[in-house]
Each structure stands twice: as structure tokens, then as C-alpha cells.
């Protein structure tokens, strides 16, 4: 995904378009249902990810947020 985002950024930047890659850590979603339970530790909520995306697109004109890594506190890499 990082390569796709960077390639897209290079193709559209001349048109004044920014591309932001949001890389979330563990998020409480139905994704975990197949594993039988949620992973241990803190998880982010969908609302927290949405707030992060809104923050990135609300930056002033001319600001391009390239990559945002969002993890719950205590999540290892």
C-alpha cells in the first residue's frame, strides 16, 4: 500500500492533489470475529480512525500529510 500511495502521489501532485496513507493498528471491528476473540491490549475505535482521517484532510491548503501511522497505546510494531 505504501508503494501504491507514493506512486499515486507522484502522478497527481502536479495537479495540486495530495495523497494520504492512513495505516491503522489494531481496530475494534468485525475483522477479529474469525479469530474467536479480540486481541489482548488496547484497540482503536472506528471513530478514532475517522477522526484521524478528518484531521489529515482538514490541513491548510498546500499541506500534504503523506503517511499517518495510528496505533493504540502499547501496541508493538
XYZ file of C-alpha atoms in Angstrom:
77
model
C 0.000 0.000 0.000
C 2.861 2.360 0.748
C 4.225 1.959 -2.775
C 0.798 2.461 -4.339
C 0.200 5.619 -2.303
C 3.637 7.024 -3.179
C 3.226 6.226 -6.875
C -0.189 7.867 -6.921
C 1.194 10.915 -5.102
C 3.896 11.325 -7.729
C 1.342 11.116 -10.534
C -1.106 13.686 -9.143
C 0.974 16.171 -7.176
C 1.417 18.452 -10.197
C -2.364 18.950 -10.161
C -2.332 20.123 -6.544
C -3.678 16.831 -5.225
C -2.304 15.285 -2.051
C -2.384 11.603 -1.161
C -2.508 10.400 2.432
C -1.855 6.829 3.512
C -3.515 6.028 6.844
C -2.015 2.904 8.409
C -4.099 1.895 11.413
C -3.019 -0.502 14.097
C -5.472 -2.785 15.828
C -9.027 -1.514 15.471
C -12.110 -2.987 17.099
C -14.019 -4.243 14.047
C -15.659 -7.493 12.889
C -12.270 -8.388 11.342
C -11.429 -10.114 14.618
C -14.571 -12.291 14.644
C -12.794 -15.008 12.644
C -10.172 -15.316 15.384
C -12.701 -16.068 18.094
C -11.920 -13.006 20.201
C -10.355 -9.585 20.204
C -6.577 -9.397 20.591
C -5.218 -8.502 24.021
C -4.491 -4.911 24.871
C -5.976 -1.649 23.750
C -7.750 -1.296 20.425
C -8.694 1.788 18.459
C -12.281 2.520 17.542
C -13.623 3.226 14.078
C -14.430 6.744 15.299
C -10.784 7.326 16.228
C -9.680 6.322 12.737
C -12.364 8.562 11.215
C -11.164 11.479 13.366
C -7.608 10.867 12.176
C -8.706 10.927 8.537
C -10.668 14.137 9.088
C -7.621 15.702 10.747
C -5.458 14.841 7.749
C -7.845 16.297 5.164
C -8.525 19.450 7.187
C -4.940 20.649 6.938
C -4.344 24.049 5.327
C -4.014 24.340 1.571
C -0.559 23.334 0.412
C -0.034 20.847 3.256
C 0.238 17.204 2.194
C 0.101 14.663 5.010
C 1.889 11.692 3.431
C 1.679 8.837 5.934
C -0.147 8.585 9.244
C 0.505 5.540 11.417
C -2.142 5.270 14.127
C -1.811 2.633 16.838
C -3.411 2.127 20.211
C -1.121 2.875 23.125
C 1.054 -0.118 23.893
C 0.698 -1.882 20.544
C 4.051 -3.180 19.356
C 5.077 -2.687 15.748
